[in-house]
Short mmCIF file of C-alpha atoms in Angstrom, two decimals:
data_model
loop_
_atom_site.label_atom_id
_atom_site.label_comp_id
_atom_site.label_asym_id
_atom_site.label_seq_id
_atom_site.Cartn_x
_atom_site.Cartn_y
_atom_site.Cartn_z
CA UNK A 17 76.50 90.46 107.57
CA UNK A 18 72.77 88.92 107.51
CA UNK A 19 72.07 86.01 108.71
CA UNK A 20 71.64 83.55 105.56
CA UNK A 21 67.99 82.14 105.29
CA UNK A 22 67.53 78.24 106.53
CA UNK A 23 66.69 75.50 104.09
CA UNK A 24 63.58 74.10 104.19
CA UNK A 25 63.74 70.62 103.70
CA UNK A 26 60.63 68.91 102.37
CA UNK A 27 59.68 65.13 101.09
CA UNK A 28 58.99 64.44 97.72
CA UNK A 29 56.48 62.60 97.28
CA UNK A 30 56.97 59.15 95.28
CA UNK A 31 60.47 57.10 95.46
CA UNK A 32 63.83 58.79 94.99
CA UNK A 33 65.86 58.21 92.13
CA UNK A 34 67.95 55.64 91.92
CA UNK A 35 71.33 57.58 92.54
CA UNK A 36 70.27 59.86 95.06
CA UNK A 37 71.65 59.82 98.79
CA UNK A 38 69.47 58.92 101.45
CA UNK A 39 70.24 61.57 104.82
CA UNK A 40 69.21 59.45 107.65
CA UNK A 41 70.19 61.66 110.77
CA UNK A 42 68.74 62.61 113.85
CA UNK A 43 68.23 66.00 114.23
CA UNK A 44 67.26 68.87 116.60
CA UNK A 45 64.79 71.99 115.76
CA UNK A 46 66.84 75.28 117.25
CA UNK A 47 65.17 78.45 117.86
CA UNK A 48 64.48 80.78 120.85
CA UNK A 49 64.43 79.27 124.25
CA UNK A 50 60.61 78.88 125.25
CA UNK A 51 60.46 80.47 129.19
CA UNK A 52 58.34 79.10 131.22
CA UNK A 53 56.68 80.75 134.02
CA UNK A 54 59.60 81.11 136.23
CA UNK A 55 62.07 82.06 133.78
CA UNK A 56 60.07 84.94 132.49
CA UNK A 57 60.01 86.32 136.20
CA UNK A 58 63.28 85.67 136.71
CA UNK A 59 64.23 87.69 133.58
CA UNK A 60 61.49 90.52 134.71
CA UNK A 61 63.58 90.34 138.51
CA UNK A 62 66.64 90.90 136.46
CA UNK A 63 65.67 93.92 134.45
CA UNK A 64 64.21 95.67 137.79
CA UNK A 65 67.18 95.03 139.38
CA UNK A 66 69.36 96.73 136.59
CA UNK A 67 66.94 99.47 136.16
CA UNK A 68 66.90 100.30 139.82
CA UNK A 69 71.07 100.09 139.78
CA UNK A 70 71.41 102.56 136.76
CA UNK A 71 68.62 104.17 138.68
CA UNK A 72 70.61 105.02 141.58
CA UNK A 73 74.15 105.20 140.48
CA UNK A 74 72.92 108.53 138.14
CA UNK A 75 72.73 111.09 140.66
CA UNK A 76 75.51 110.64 142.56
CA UNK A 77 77.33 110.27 139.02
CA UNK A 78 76.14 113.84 137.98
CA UNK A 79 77.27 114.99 141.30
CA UNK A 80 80.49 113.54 141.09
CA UNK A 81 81.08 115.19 137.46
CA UNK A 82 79.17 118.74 138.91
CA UNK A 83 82.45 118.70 142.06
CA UNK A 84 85.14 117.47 139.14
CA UNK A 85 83.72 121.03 136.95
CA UNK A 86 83.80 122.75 140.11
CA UNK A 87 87.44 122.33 140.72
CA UNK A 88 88.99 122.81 137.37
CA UNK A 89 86.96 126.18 137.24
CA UNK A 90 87.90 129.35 137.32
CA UNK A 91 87.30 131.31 139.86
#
């Protein structure tokens, strides 16, 4: 399911009617976290790291299935 569009909220200019509600909240902006410096290295650290354990682990994976073929084969 999309996500539904926000509503922008916007003043109108002149005095509200007589009957309408007044929303008087505080309120907080959300959106994507801004990174700073050191969270954008952190998150590049973080995808080396990753990339280097996939890296590694596929050979010895692709050996490990190669030996499992090996001994259900017929000989």
């Amino acid at each position: 399911m999309p996500r539904p569009e926000p509503v922008r909220l916007r003043e109108a200019p002149g005095r509200p009617a007589p009957d309408a509600e007044v929303i008087d909240v505080k309120y907080v902006e959300v959106g994507r976290k801004r990174r700073g410096i050191l969270g954008k290295l952190w998150l590049a650290l973080v995808t080396v790291f990753w990339a280097a354990v996939i890296g590694f682990l596929i050979p010895p994976g692709w050996m490990l299935l190669q030996d499992i073929g090996a001994m259900f084969a017929p000989r």
